[in-house]
Amino acid sequence: MQNVAFASETASDGATGPANQISVFDEYDDDMICENLEETSIAMDHAKESSTLLLKLAENMDGYSLDSSENENRPIYSKKIGNIDIGRIQVTIPSTSKYADVINTIWDYNDKQKLDDIFIIGT
């Protein structure tokens, strides 16, 4: 026999969300916010298509070759589809509390040219 408990409400004195939650509009510069609905729709369609392609590329390792890497713990794989070079890196993030830090290290909406060689190259 199992003892199972379900809760459907938050305690009256409990937190309802992260204490430091900020709006996505507060996080980025004003010039990064697009108010053109047609442009936004096109960007969302493009992101959806890109996401579908990335998920397909991640399904298996067919066609990837292992590239030499200075860091054995972060193998880098690559393959070529037509004239497009595809790179794949496999890493383990040791703690879920570090996900946001890792994303901020490799992706910055406010700096499109940002590149963190230490993370990418693995040195």
PDB file of C-alpha atoms in Angstrom:
ATOM      1  CA  MET A   1       0.000   0.000   0.000  1.00  0.00           C
ATOM      2  CA  GLN A   2       1.234   3.493  -0.836  1.00  0.00           C
ATOM      3  CA  ASN A   3       0.636   6.702   0.999  1.00  0.00           C
ATOM      4  CA  VAL A   4       0.080   9.452  -1.547  1.00  0.00           C
ATOM      5  CA  ALA A   5      -0.815  13.069  -0.843  1.00  0.00           C
ATOM      6  CA  PHE A   6      -1.959  15.677  -3.318  1.00  0.00           C
ATOM      7  CA  ALA A   7      -2.237  19.409  -2.773  1.00  0.00           C
ATOM      8  CA  SER A   8      -4.388  21.675  -4.870  1.00  0.00           C
ATOM      9  CA  GLU A   9      -3.860  24.997  -3.113  1.00  0.00           C
ATOM     10  CA  THR A  10      -0.924  27.002  -1.885  1.00  0.00           C
ATOM     11  CA  ALA A  11      -0.813  27.552   1.839  1.00  0.00           C
ATOM     12  CA  SER A  12      -2.058  31.023   2.736  1.00  0.00           C
ATOM     13  CA  ASP A  13       1.344  31.938   4.117  1.00  0.00           C
ATOM     14  CA  GLY A  14       3.263  30.161   1.324  1.00  0.00           C
ATOM     15  CA  ALA A  15       5.081  31.699  -1.581  1.00  0.00           C
ATOM     16  CA  THR A  16       3.241  31.810  -4.897  1.00  0.00           C
ATOM     17  CA  GLY A  17       6.275  32.445  -7.085  1.00  0.00           C
ATOM     18  CA  PRO A  18       9.949  33.286  -7.029  1.00  0.00           C
ATOM     19  CA  ALA A  19      10.650  36.271  -4.807  1.00  0.00           C
ATOM     20  CA  ASN A  20      13.033  37.778  -7.344  1.00  0.00           C
ATOM     21  CA  GLN A  21      10.821  37.270 -10.391  1.00  0.00           C
ATOM     22  CA  ILE A  22      11.146  40.075 -12.932  1.00  0.00           C
ATOM     23  CA  SER A  23       9.325  40.757 -16.165  1.00  0.00           C
ATOM     24  CA  VAL A  24      11.060  39.753 -19.377  1.00  0.00           C
ATOM     25  CA  PHE A  25      10.569  43.370 -20.515  1.00  0.00           C
ATOM     26  CA  ASP A  26      12.569  44.614 -17.515  1.00  0.00           C
ATOM     27  CA  GLU A  27      15.431  42.240 -18.253  1.00  0.00           C
ATOM     28  CA  TYR A  28      16.322  43.501 -21.747  1.00  0.00           C
ATOM     29  CA  ASP A  29      17.003  46.877 -23.325  1.00  0.00           C
ATOM     30  CA  ASP A  30      14.040  48.755 -24.807  1.00  0.00           C
ATOM     31  CA  ASP A  31      15.517  48.521 -28.311  1.00  0.00           C
ATOM     32  CA  MET A  32      15.267  44.716 -28.088  1.00  0.00           C
ATOM     33  CA  ILE A  33      11.472  44.808 -27.720  1.00  0.00           C
ATOM     34  CA  CYS A  34       9.592  44.497 -31.014  1.00  0.00           C
ATOM     35  CA  GLU A  35       6.149  46.067 -31.168  1.00  0.00           C
ATOM     36  CA  ASN A  36       5.534  45.114 -34.826  1.00  0.00           C
ATOM     37  CA  LEU A  37       3.107  42.157 -34.630  1.00  0.00           C
ATOM     38  CA  GLU A  38       3.851  40.945 -38.166  1.00  0.00           C
ATOM     39  CA  GLU A  39       7.602  40.916 -37.518  1.00  0.00           C
ATOM     40  CA  THR A  40       7.023  39.174 -34.190  1.00  0.00           C
ATOM     41  CA  SER A  41       4.889  36.507 -35.881  1.00  0.00           C
ATOM     42  CA  ILE A  42       7.548  35.885 -38.538  1.00  0.00           C
ATOM     43  CA  ALA A  43      10.243  35.633 -35.848  1.00  0.00           C
ATOM     44  CA  MET A  44       8.134  33.137 -33.890  1.00  0.00           C
ATOM     45  CA  ASP A  45       7.596  31.010 -37.026  1.00  0.00           C
ATOM     46  CA  HIS A  46      11.337  31.075 -37.688  1.00  0.00           C
ATOM     47  CA  ALA A  47      12.064  30.065 -34.079  1.00  0.00           C
ATOM     48  CA  LYS A  48       9.560  27.204 -34.321  1.00  0.00           C
ATOM     49  CA  GLU A  49      11.171  25.919 -37.548  1.00  0.00           C
ATOM     50  CA  SER A  50      14.642  26.214 -35.996  1.00  0.00           C
ATOM     51  CA  SER A  51      13.484  24.378 -32.885  1.00  0.00           C
ATOM     52  CA  THR A  52      12.053  21.550 -35.006  1.00  0.00           C
ATOM     53  CA  LEU A  53      15.347  21.247 -36.893  1.00  0.00           C
ATOM     54  CA  LEU A  54      17.411  21.258 -33.683  1.00  0.00           C
ATOM     55  CA  LEU A  55      15.223  18.542 -32.139  1.00  0.00           C
ATOM     56  CA  LYS A  56      15.642  16.424 -35.286  1.00  0.00           C
ATOM     57  CA  LEU A  57      19.426  16.896 -35.225  1.00  0.00           C
ATOM     58  CA  ALA A  58      19.480  15.880 -31.551  1.00  0.00           C
ATOM     59  CA  GLU A  59      17.554  12.616 -32.080  1.00  0.00           C
ATOM     60  CA  ASN A  60      20.649  10.533 -32.783  1.00  0.00           C
ATOM     61  CA  MET A  61      24.344  10.682 -33.560  1.00  0.00           C
ATOM     62  CA  ASP A  62      24.065   9.483 -37.179  1.00  0.00           C
ATOM     63  CA  GLY A  63      26.565  11.241 -39.398  1.00  0.00           C
ATOM     64  CA  TYR A  64      28.433  12.997 -36.587  1.00  0.00           C
ATOM     65  CA  SER A  65      32.185  12.573 -36.246  1.00  0.00           C
ATOM     66  CA  LEU A  66      34.145  13.162 -33.053  1.00  0.00           C
ATOM     67  CA  ASP A  67      36.446  16.152 -33.336  1.00  0.00           C
ATOM     68  CA  SER A  68      39.646  16.314 -31.379  1.00  0.00           C
ATOM     69  CA  SER A  69      39.133  18.326 -28.226  1.00  0.00           C
ATOM     70  CA  GLU A  70      41.542  19.666 -25.662  1.00  0.00           C
ATOM     71  CA  ASN A  71      39.081  18.720 -22.941  1.00  0.00           C
ATOM     72  CA  GLU A  72      38.122  15.027 -22.868  1.00  0.00           C
ATOM     73  CA  ASN A  73      35.117  15.759 -20.643  1.00  0.00           C
ATOM     74  CA  ARG A  74      33.418  17.874 -23.319  1.00  0.00           C
ATOM     75  CA  PRO A  75      33.493  15.953 -26.592  1.00  0.00           C
ATOM     76  CA  ILE A  76      32.654  18.007 -29.658  1.00  0.00           C
ATOM     77  CA  TYR A  77      30.913  16.340 -32.586  1.00  0.00           C
ATOM     78  CA  SER A  78      30.370  17.734 -36.056  1.00  0.00           C
ATOM     79  CA  LYS A  79      28.729  16.913 -39.344  1.00  0.00           C
ATOM     80  CA  LYS A  80      28.071  18.690 -42.594  1.00  0.00           C
ATOM     81  CA  ILE A  81      24.679  18.941 -44.281  1.00  0.00           C
ATOM     82  CA  GLY A  82      25.095  20.553 -47.689  1.00  0.00           C
ATOM     83  CA  ASN A  83      27.170  23.661 -47.050  1.00  0.00           C
ATOM     84  CA  ILE A  84      26.154  23.921 -43.383  1.00  0.00           C
ATOM     85  CA  ASP A  85      28.539  22.847 -40.620  1.00  0.00           C
ATOM     86  CA  ILE A  86      26.688  21.458 -37.601  1.00  0.00           C
ATOM     87  CA  GLY A  87      28.436  21.339 -34.221  1.00  0.00           C
ATOM     88  CA  ARG A  88      27.237  19.394 -31.206  1.00  0.00           C
ATOM     89  CA  ILE A  89      28.635  19.546 -27.704  1.00  0.00           C
ATOM     90  CA  GLN A  90      27.545  17.356 -24.847  1.00  0.00           C
ATOM     91  CA  VAL A  91      27.951  18.688 -21.321  1.00  0.00           C
ATOM     92  CA  THR A  92      26.523  17.929 -17.927  1.00  0.00           C
ATOM     93  CA  ILE A  93      25.421  20.831 -15.770  1.00  0.00           C
ATOM     94  CA  PRO A  94      26.077  19.631 -12.212  1.00  0.00           C
ATOM     95  CA  SER A  95      23.215  21.464 -10.539  1.00  0.00           C
ATOM     96  CA  THR A  96      19.828  22.609 -11.798  1.00  0.00           C
ATOM     97  CA  SER A  97      20.360  25.856  -9.934  1.00  0.00           C
ATOM     98  CA  LYS A  98      23.180  26.630 -12.414  1.00  0.00           C
ATOM     99  CA  TYR A  99      21.067  26.388 -15.612  1.00  0.00           C
ATOM    100  CA  ALA A 100      20.355  30.125 -15.734  1.00  0.00           C
ATOM    101  CA  ASP A 101      24.054  30.914 -15.196  1.00  0.00           C
ATOM    102  CA  VAL A 102      25.057  28.615 -18.065  1.00  0.00           C
ATOM    103  CA  ILE A 103      22.450  30.108 -20.395  1.00  0.00           C
ATOM    104  CA  ASN A 104      23.592  33.632 -19.514  1.00  0.00           C
ATOM    105  CA  THR A 105      27.195  32.587 -20.189  1.00  0.00           C
ATOM    106  CA  ILE A 106      26.491  31.394 -23.726  1.00  0.00           C
ATOM    107  CA  TRP A 107      23.502  33.551 -24.715  1.00  0.00           C
ATOM    108  CA  ASP A 108      23.006  37.259 -24.193  1.00  0.00           C
ATOM    109  CA  TYR A 109      20.111  38.996 -25.972  1.00  0.00           C
ATOM    110  CA  ASN A 110      21.743  42.370 -25.359  1.00  0.00           C
ATOM    111  CA  ASP A 111      25.030  41.384 -27.035  1.00  0.00           C
ATOM    112  CA  LYS A 112      24.558  39.442 -30.261  1.00  0.00           C
ATOM    113  CA  GLN A 113      28.317  39.135 -30.754  1.00  0.00           C
ATOM    114  CA  LYS A 114      29.051  37.702 -27.295  1.00  0.00           C
ATOM    115  CA  LEU A 115      31.150  34.564 -27.442  1.00  0.00           C
ATOM    116  CA  ASP A 116      32.568  32.754 -24.448  1.00  0.00           C
ATOM    117  CA  ASP A 117      35.597  30.843 -25.768  1.00  0.00           C
ATOM    118  CA  ILE A 118      36.192  29.178 -22.407  1.00  0.00           C
ATOM    119  CA  PHE A 119      32.768  27.533 -22.493  1.00  0.00           C
ATOM    120  CA  ILE A 120      32.729  26.761 -26.228  1.00  0.00           C
ATOM    121  CA  ILE A 121      36.297  25.468 -26.566  1.00  0.00           C
ATOM    122  CA  GLY A 122      36.317  23.837 -23.156  1.00  0.00           C
ATOM    123  CA  THR A 123      39.629  25.149 -21.865  1.00  0.00           C
TER     124      THR A 123
END
